[in-house]
CSV table of C-alpha atoms and ligand atoms in Angstrom, one decimal:
chain,number,residue,atom,x,y,z
P,21,ALA,CA,-4.4,-18.1,8.3
P,22,LYS,CA,-8.1,-17.2,6.8
P,23,GLY,CA,-9.3,-15.1,9.7
P,24,ALA,CA,-5.7,-13.3,9.9
P,25,GLY,CA,-6.0,-12.3,6.7
P,26,LYS,CA,-9.8,-11.1,7.8
P,27,ASN,CA,-8.4,-9.2,10.7
P,28,GLN,CA,-5.5,-7.1,8.7
P,29,TRP,CA,-8.6,-6.2,6.0
P,30,ARG,CA,-10.6,-5.4,8.5
P,31,ARG,CA,-7.5,-3.4,10.4
P,32,TYR,CA,-6.3,-1.9,7.0
P,33,ARG,CA,-10.1,-0.3,6.6
P,34,ALA,CA,-9.7,1.5,10.1
P,35,ASP,CA,-7.1,3.3,9.6
P,36,LEU,CA,-8.1,4.4,6.4
P,37,HIS,CA,-11.2,5.2,7.6
P,38,GLY,CA,-9.6,7.1,10.8
P,39,ALA,CA,-6.7,8.8,8.4
P,40,MET,CA,-10.0,9.9,6.4
P,41,VAL,CA,-11.8,11.3,9.5
P,42,GLU,CA,-8.6,12.8,11.0
P,43,ARG,CA,-8.2,14.9,7.6
P,44,LEU,CA,-11.8,15.8,7.7
P,45,GLU,CA,-11.3,17.1,11.1
P,46,LEU,CA,-8.5,19.0,10.3
P,47,ARG,CA,-9.9,20.7,8.0
P,48,SER,CA,-12.9,21.7,9.5
P,49,ALA,CA,-10.6,23.2,12.2
P,50,LEU,CA,-8.6,24.5,9.8
P,51,ASP,CA,-12.0,26.4,8.1
P,52,HIS,CA,-12.4,27.8,12.1
P,53,ALA,CA,-9.0,28.7,12.8
P,54,ALA,CA,-9.0,31.0,9.2
P,55,ARG,CA,-12.4,32.8,10.5
P,56,GLU,CA,-11.2,33.5,13.4
P,57,GLY,CA,-8.1,34.8,12.5
P,58,LEU,CA,-6.1,32.0,14.8
P,59,PHE,CA,-3.4,32.2,12.6
P,60,LEU,CA,-0.1,34.0,12.8
P,61,LEU,CA,3.4,35.1,11.5
P,62,ALA,CA,7.2,33.9,12.4
P,63,TYR,CA,10.3,35.8,10.8
P,64,GLN,CA,13.5,34.0,10.0
P,65,PRO,CA,15.9,36.0,9.3
P,66,ILE,CA,18.0,36.2,5.6
P,67,VAL,CA,21.3,37.0,6.6
P,68,ASP,CA,24.1,38.8,4.8
P,69,LEU,CA,27.3,35.8,4.9
P,70,GLY,CA,29.8,38.7,4.5
P,71,THR,CA,28.9,41.5,7.8
P,72,ASP,CA,26.4,38.4,9.3
P,73,GLU,CA,23.6,41.4,9.2
P,74,PRO,CA,19.9,40.8,8.1
P,75,VAL,CA,18.9,41.6,4.9
P,76,GLY,CA,15.2,39.9,5.1
P,77,TYR,CA,12.8,38.4,6.7
P,78,GLU,CA,11.2,34.9,5.5
P,79,ALA,CA,7.3,35.1,7.0
P,80,LEU,CA,6.1,31.1,8.1
P,81,VAL,CA,3.1,30.6,8.9
P,82,ARG,CA,2.1,28.8,12.4
P,83,TRP,CA,-1.5,28.1,13.6
P,84,HIS,CA,-2.4,29.0,16.7
P,85,HIS,CA,-4.1,26.0,17.7
P,86,PRO,CA,-6.8,26.7,21.2
P,87,SER,CA,-5.3,23.1,23.4
P,88,ARG,CA,-2.4,21.8,21.3
P,89,GLY,CA,-0.4,25.5,20.8
P,90,VAL,CA,1.2,26.7,18.2
P,91,VAL,CA,1.2,24.0,15.5
P,92,GLN,CA,3.8,24.0,12.2
P,93,PRO,CA,2.6,24.6,8.9
P,94,ALA,CA,4.3,21.0,8.1
P,95,GLU,CA,1.0,20.0,10.4
P,96,PHE,CA,-1.5,21.3,8.2
P,97,ILE,CA,-0.3,22.9,4.6
P,98,GLU,CA,-0.7,20.0,2.5
P,99,VAL,CA,-4.4,19.9,3.9
P,100,ALA,CA,-4.8,23.4,3.2
P,101,GLU,CA,-3.9,23.1,-0.5
P,102,GLU,CA,-5.9,19.7,-1.3
P,103,SER,CA,-8.6,21.8,0.7
P,104,GLY,CA,-8.0,25.5,-1.4
P,105,LEU,CA,-8.0,27.1,2.4
P,106,ILE,CA,-4.6,27.9,1.1
P,107,VAL,CA,-5.7,30.9,-0.8
P,108,PRO,CA,-8.1,33.0,2.0
P,109,MET,CA,-5.0,31.8,3.7
P,110,GLY,CA,-2.5,32.9,1.8
P,111,ARG,CA,-4.5,35.9,1.3
P,112,TRP,CA,-3.9,36.7,4.9
P,113,VAL,CA,0.0,35.8,5.6
P,114,LEU,CA,1.0,38.2,2.4
P,115,GLU,CA,-1.2,41.1,3.9
P,116,GLN,CA,0.3,40.8,7.2
P,117,ALA,CA,4.0,40.6,6.2
P,118,LEU,CA,3.1,43.4,4.4
P,119,HIS,CA,1.9,45.5,7.2
P,120,THR,CA,4.5,44.2,9.1
P,121,VAL,CA,8.0,45.2,6.6
P,122,GLY,CA,6.0,47.7,6.3
P,123,GLN,CA,6.1,49.2,9.9
P,124,TRP,CA,9.8,47.5,9.8
P,125,ARG,CA,10.9,50.5,7.3
P,126,ARG,CA,9.5,53.0,8.6
P,127,ILE,CA,10.9,52.1,12.1
P,128,LEU,CA,14.1,51.6,10.5
P,129,PRO,CA,17.5,53.7,8.5
P,130,ARG,CA,17.3,53.7,5.0
P,131,SER,CA,20.5,51.4,5.2
P,132,ARG,CA,19.4,48.2,7.6
P,133,GLN,CA,15.7,48.0,5.4
P,134,PRO,CA,14.4,44.8,5.0
P,135,TYR,CA,12.3,42.8,3.0
P,136,VAL,CA,10.0,40.6,3.2
P,137,SER,CA,10.0,37.2,1.8
P,138,VAL,CA,6.3,35.1,1.3
P,139,ASN,CA,5.7,31.4,0.7
P,140,VAL,CA,3.1,31.0,-2.4
P,141,SER,CA,1.6,28.2,-3.8
P,142,VAL,CA,1.0,28.0,-7.5
P,143,ARG,CA,-2.8,27.3,-6.6
P,144,GLN,CA,-3.2,31.5,-5.3
P,145,PHE,CA,-2.4,32.2,-9.5
P,146,ARG,CA,-5.4,30.4,-10.4
P,147,GLU,CA,-7.6,33.1,-8.5
P,148,ALA,CA,-8.4,36.0,-11.2
P,149,GLY,CA,-6.2,39.1,-10.2
P,150,PHE,CA,-3.9,37.6,-7.5
P,151,VAL,CA,-1.6,39.8,-9.5
P,152,ASP,CA,-3.8,43.5,-9.1
P,153,GLU,CA,-4.5,41.5,-5.6
P,154,ILE,CA,-0.5,41.6,-4.9
P,155,LYS,CA,-0.3,45.3,-6.4
P,156,ARG,CA,-2.8,46.6,-4.3
P,157,ALA,CA,-1.7,44.8,-1.0
P,158,LEU,CA,1.8,46.7,-1.9
P,159,ALA,CA,0.5,50.0,-2.4
P,160,ARG,CA,-1.8,49.7,0.6
P,161,ALA,CA,1.0,48.6,3.2
P,162,GLY,CA,3.1,51.7,2.1
P,163,VAL,CA,5.5,48.9,1.0
P,164,PRO,CA,8.0,49.2,-2.3
P,165,PRO,CA,7.9,46.3,-4.2
P,166,HIS,CA,11.8,45.6,-4.4
P,167,ALA,CA,10.5,45.1,-0.5
P,168,LEU,CA,8.8,42.0,-1.1
P,169,MET,CA,10.1,38.2,-2.7
P,170,LEU,CA,7.9,35.8,-3.1
P,171,GLU,CA,8.8,32.2,-2.8
P,172,LEU,CA,7.6,29.2,-5.3
P,173,ASP,CA,8.4,25.6,-4.8
P,174,GLU,CA,9.4,23.3,-7.6
P,175,THR,CA,6.3,22.3,-8.4
P,176,ALA,CA,5.7,25.6,-9.8
P,177,LEU,CA,8.2,24.3,-12.3
P,178,ALA,CA,5.8,21.3,-13.6
P,179,PRO,CA,4.6,21.8,-17.7
P,180,GLU,CA,0.8,22.6,-16.5
P,181,HIS,CA,2.4,25.1,-14.6
P,182,GLU,CA,3.0,27.4,-17.6
P,183,ALA,CA,0.7,29.9,-17.0
P,184,VAL,CA,1.4,31.1,-12.9
P,185,TRP,CA,5.3,32.6,-14.9
P,186,GLU,CA,3.5,34.7,-16.9
P,187,HIS,CA,1.5,36.0,-13.9
P,188,LEU,CA,5.6,36.5,-12.4
P,189,ALA,CA,6.9,37.8,-14.8
P,190,ASP,CA,4.3,40.5,-14.5
P,191,LEU,CA,5.3,40.7,-11.1
P,192,ARG,CA,8.8,41.0,-11.5
P,193,GLU,CA,8.7,43.8,-13.8
P,194,HIS,CA,6.1,46.0,-11.3
P,195,GLY,CA,9.4,45.5,-8.9
P,196,VAL,CA,8.9,42.3,-7.1
P,197,ARG,CA,11.3,39.6,-6.6
P,198,ILE,CA,11.1,35.8,-6.9
P,199,ALA,CA,12.7,33.0,-5.5
P,200,ILE,CA,12.1,29.2,-5.9
P,201,ASP,CA,12.6,27.3,-3.1
P,202,TYR,CA,14.9,24.4,-5.3
P,203,PHE,CA,18.0,23.5,-7.7
P,204,GLY,CA,17.7,21.5,-10.5
P,205,PRO,CA,17.1,21.8,-14.1
P,206,GLY,CA,14.5,23.5,-15.8
P,207,LEU,CA,15.5,27.0,-13.7
P,208,ASP,CA,17.3,28.9,-17.2
P,209,GLY,CA,15.0,31.5,-18.2
P,210,ARG,CA,12.7,32.2,-15.9
P,211,PRO,CA,11.6,35.0,-14.0
P,212,LEU,CA,13.8,34.7,-11.1
P,213,ASP,CA,16.1,36.4,-9.1
P,214,VAL,CA,17.3,34.2,-6.2
P,215,VAL,CA,17.4,30.7,-5.9
P,216,LYS,CA,17.4,28.9,-2.0
P,217,ILE,CA,19.4,25.6,-1.8
P,218,ASP,CA,18.1,22.9,0.3
P,219,LYS,CA,18.9,22.6,3.8
P,220,SER,CA,19.5,18.9,3.2
P,221,ALA,CA,22.0,19.9,0.8
P,222,ILE,CA,23.8,22.3,2.9
P,223,ASP,CA,23.8,19.4,5.9
P,224,ASP,CA,26.9,17.5,5.5
P,225,ILE,CA,28.8,20.3,3.5
P,226,ALA,CA,31.1,19.6,6.5
P,227,GLN,CA,31.8,15.8,6.4
P,228,SER,CA,31.9,15.4,3.0
P,229,GLN,CA,33.8,16.8,-0.1
P,230,ASP,CA,31.6,15.5,-3.0
P,231,GLN,CA,28.9,17.4,-1.1
P,232,LEU,CA,30.7,20.6,-0.6
P,233,ALA,CA,32.1,20.6,-4.3
P,234,ARG,CA,28.2,19.6,-5.0
P,235,VAL,CA,27.2,23.1,-3.4
P,236,GLN,CA,30.1,24.9,-5.2
P,237,GLN,CA,28.2,23.6,-8.1
P,238,MET,CA,25.2,25.0,-7.5
P,239,VAL,CA,26.3,28.4,-6.7
P,240,ALA,CA,28.4,29.3,-9.7
P,241,LEU,CA,25.8,27.3,-11.1
P,242,SER,CA,23.1,30.1,-9.7
P,243,ARG,CA,25.5,32.9,-10.8
P,244,GLN,CA,25.7,32.3,-14.2
P,245,TYR,CA,22.2,32.0,-14.3
P,246,GLY,CA,22.2,35.1,-12.9
P,247,LEU,CA,20.1,34.8,-9.7
P,248,THR,CA,21.1,34.9,-6.2
P,249,VAL,CA,21.8,32.4,-3.8
P,250,ILE,CA,19.9,31.7,-0.1
P,251,ALA,CA,21.7,28.8,1.8
P,252,GLU,CA,19.3,27.1,3.8
P,253,GLY,CA,19.9,25.0,7.7
P,254,ILE,CA,22.4,27.0,8.1
P,255,GLU,CA,23.2,25.1,11.8
P,256,SER,CA,27.4,25.8,12.1
P,257,THR,CA,30.0,28.3,11.6
P,258,THR,CA,31.6,26.4,10.0
P,259,HIS,CA,28.9,25.6,7.2
P,260,ARG,CA,28.7,29.6,7.4
P,261,ASP,CA,32.1,29.6,6.7
P,262,LEU,CA,32.6,27.4,4.1
P,263,LEU,CA,29.4,28.8,2.4
P,264,ALA,CA,30.9,32.2,2.5
P,265,TRP,CA,33.9,30.8,1.0
P,266,LEU,CA,32.0,29.1,-1.8
P,267,GLY,CA,32.0,32.4,-2.8
P,268,CYS,CA,27.5,31.8,-1.4
P,269,PRO,CA,26.5,35.7,-0.4
P,270,LEU,CA,23.1,35.0,1.7
P,271,GLY,CA,22.5,32.4,4.1
P,272,GLN,CA,19.1,30.9,6.4
P,273,GLY,CA,19.4,28.5,9.5
P,274,TYR,CA,19.4,28.4,13.3
P,275,LEU,CA,23.1,29.6,13.8
P,276,PHE,CA,21.3,32.9,12.2
P,277,SER,CA,18.3,32.7,14.5
P,278,SER,CA,15.2,30.4,14.0
P,279,PRO,CA,11.5,32.0,13.0
P,280,VAL,CA,10.9,34.2,15.9
P,281,ASP,CA,7.5,36.8,15.9
P,282,GLY,CA,7.6,40.5,14.6
P,283,THR,CA,8.8,42.0,17.8
P,284,GLU,CA,11.5,40.3,18.2
P,285,ALA,CA,13.2,40.5,14.8
P,286,LEU,CA,12.5,44.1,14.8
P,287,SER,CA,14.9,43.9,17.9
P,288,GLN,CA,17.8,41.9,16.1
P,289,MET,CA,17.7,44.1,13.3
P,290,THR,CA,18.3,47.6,15.6
P,291,LYS,CA,20.9,45.6,17.8
P,292,ARG,CA,22.5,42.4,16.3
P,293,LEU,CA,21.7,39.1,16.0
P,294,PRO,CA,22.2,36.9,19.0
P,295,LEU,CA,25.6,35.0,17.6
W,96,C2E,P1,10.8,26.3,3.8
W,96,C2E,O1,9.9,27.3,3.4
W,96,C2E,O2,12.1,25.7,3.3
W,96,C2E,O3,10.9,26.8,4.9
W,96,C2E,C1,12.0,26.7,6.0
W,96,C2E,C2,11.5,25.5,7.1
W,96,C2E,O4,13.0,25.0,7.0
W,96,C2E,C3,11.3,26.2,7.7
W,96,C2E,O5,10.5,25.3,8.9
W,96,C2E,C4,12.1,26.8,9.0
W,96,C2E,O6,11.4,26.7,10.8
W,96,C2E,C5,13.0,25.6,8.9
W,96,C2E,N1,14.3,25.7,8.9
W,96,C2E,C6,14.8,27.1,9.0
W,96,C2E,N2,16.3,26.9,9.2
W,96,C2E,C7,16.5,26.3,10.2
W,96,C2E,C8,17.6,25.1,10.7
W,96,C2E,O7,19.0,25.4,10.3
W,96,C2E,N3,17.7,23.7,10.6
W,96,C2E,C9,16.5,23.3,9.9
W,96,C2E,N4,16.6,21.5,10.8
W,96,C2E,N5,15.0,23.5,10.2
W,96,C2E,C10,15.3,25.1,9.6
W,96,C2E,P2,7.9,25.7,8.9
W,96,C2E,O8,8.3,27.0,9.1
W,96,C2E,O9,8.0,24.7,9.6
W,96,C2E,O10,7.9,25.7,7.1
W,96,C2E,C11,7.7,24.3,6.4
W,96,C2E,C12,7.1,24.6,5.1
W,96,C2E,O11,5.9,25.1,5.3
W,96,C2E,C13,7.9,25.7,4.4
W,96,C2E,O12,9.0,24.8,4.3
W,96,C2E,C14,6.9,26.2,3.4
W,96,C2E,O13,6.8,24.6,2.6
W,96,C2E,C15,5.8,26.1,4.3
W,96,C2E,N6,4.9,27.6,4.9
W,96,C2E,C16,5.5,28.1,5.2
W,96,C2E,N7,4.7,28.9,5.8
W,96,C2E,C17,4.0,29.3,4.4
W,96,C2E,C18,3.0,30.3,4.2
W,96,C2E,O14,2.6,31.5,4.7
W,96,C2E,N8,2.2,29.7,2.9
W,96,C2E,C19,2.4,28.3,2.3
W,96,C2E,N9,2.4,28.1,1.0
W,96,C2E,N10,3.5,27.7,2.9
W,96,C2E,C20,4.2,28.0,4.0
W,97,CA,CA1,10.6,29.0,1.9
W,98,CA,CA1,13.1,24.7,1.7
């Protein structure tokens, strides 16, 4: 029994060591990817649930790995946050997304010109001058501020990030739209335009009356706060129809389209979504 305990400990130490080595390797691979320009953006339509037309696109980062192919953000965002790499990576994402939406808007008729929604980490706001950087990037890309939306997650509501909201209020006054990828307490009185309802809340609305009622509550409350709602993770026409019936104006999900490259997104806007 004593030997078994010792073996367990050894295995534990080996696993821990393995995990640390893996993280370090991931970190240096990411640094390399950033230097070599190996990130790319996928775009997912944000759809008007009344017309099934895209009104905007969320930019989602991917890593083009030389041997593993396209790596999803779930595998590297956390490490990028910890290492601080999220700052230069986020700068590139913003620059690239604005460049692309600028091109789209120059090609498309006014009534179809989309906005682009970019995920930002609170970490990026700790860099001095981030707000000015965004304003300059908009000007450089020739994109009006209302064609940019910034998406934050609920970590932004933590008490230690109070200063971030002053920067957000500044950007919002400039015309940039601010979205939060979270529904719950703490949204009242924030400089926000849009609340995104998570896929986990949407998943069961067709099976559960209670869940449907909860989502109805979220839509109603968001309205009271003067916020627009985007429902995430719409995978079926039943989801879409129920949400439209609840008065949810906008949605996103595989029913409409998974994230696609910029060329494909443009063709979705010139034709129709492949529903
Ligand atoms: P998120 O912001 O909640 O993005 C939505 C995620 O749900 C995306 O995953 C999207 O591909 C996926 N999705 C969309 N519709 C459906 C659906 O109908 N069903 C299912 N099952 N999934 C759907 P993705 O692209 O893997 O991104 C994961 C997360 O990584 C994002 O979650 C976001 O938090 C983060 N992320 C992505 N790009 C960036 C970025 O440029 N900067 C930062 N800071 N975070 C990013
Ligand atoms: Ca998001
Ligand atoms: Ca989400």
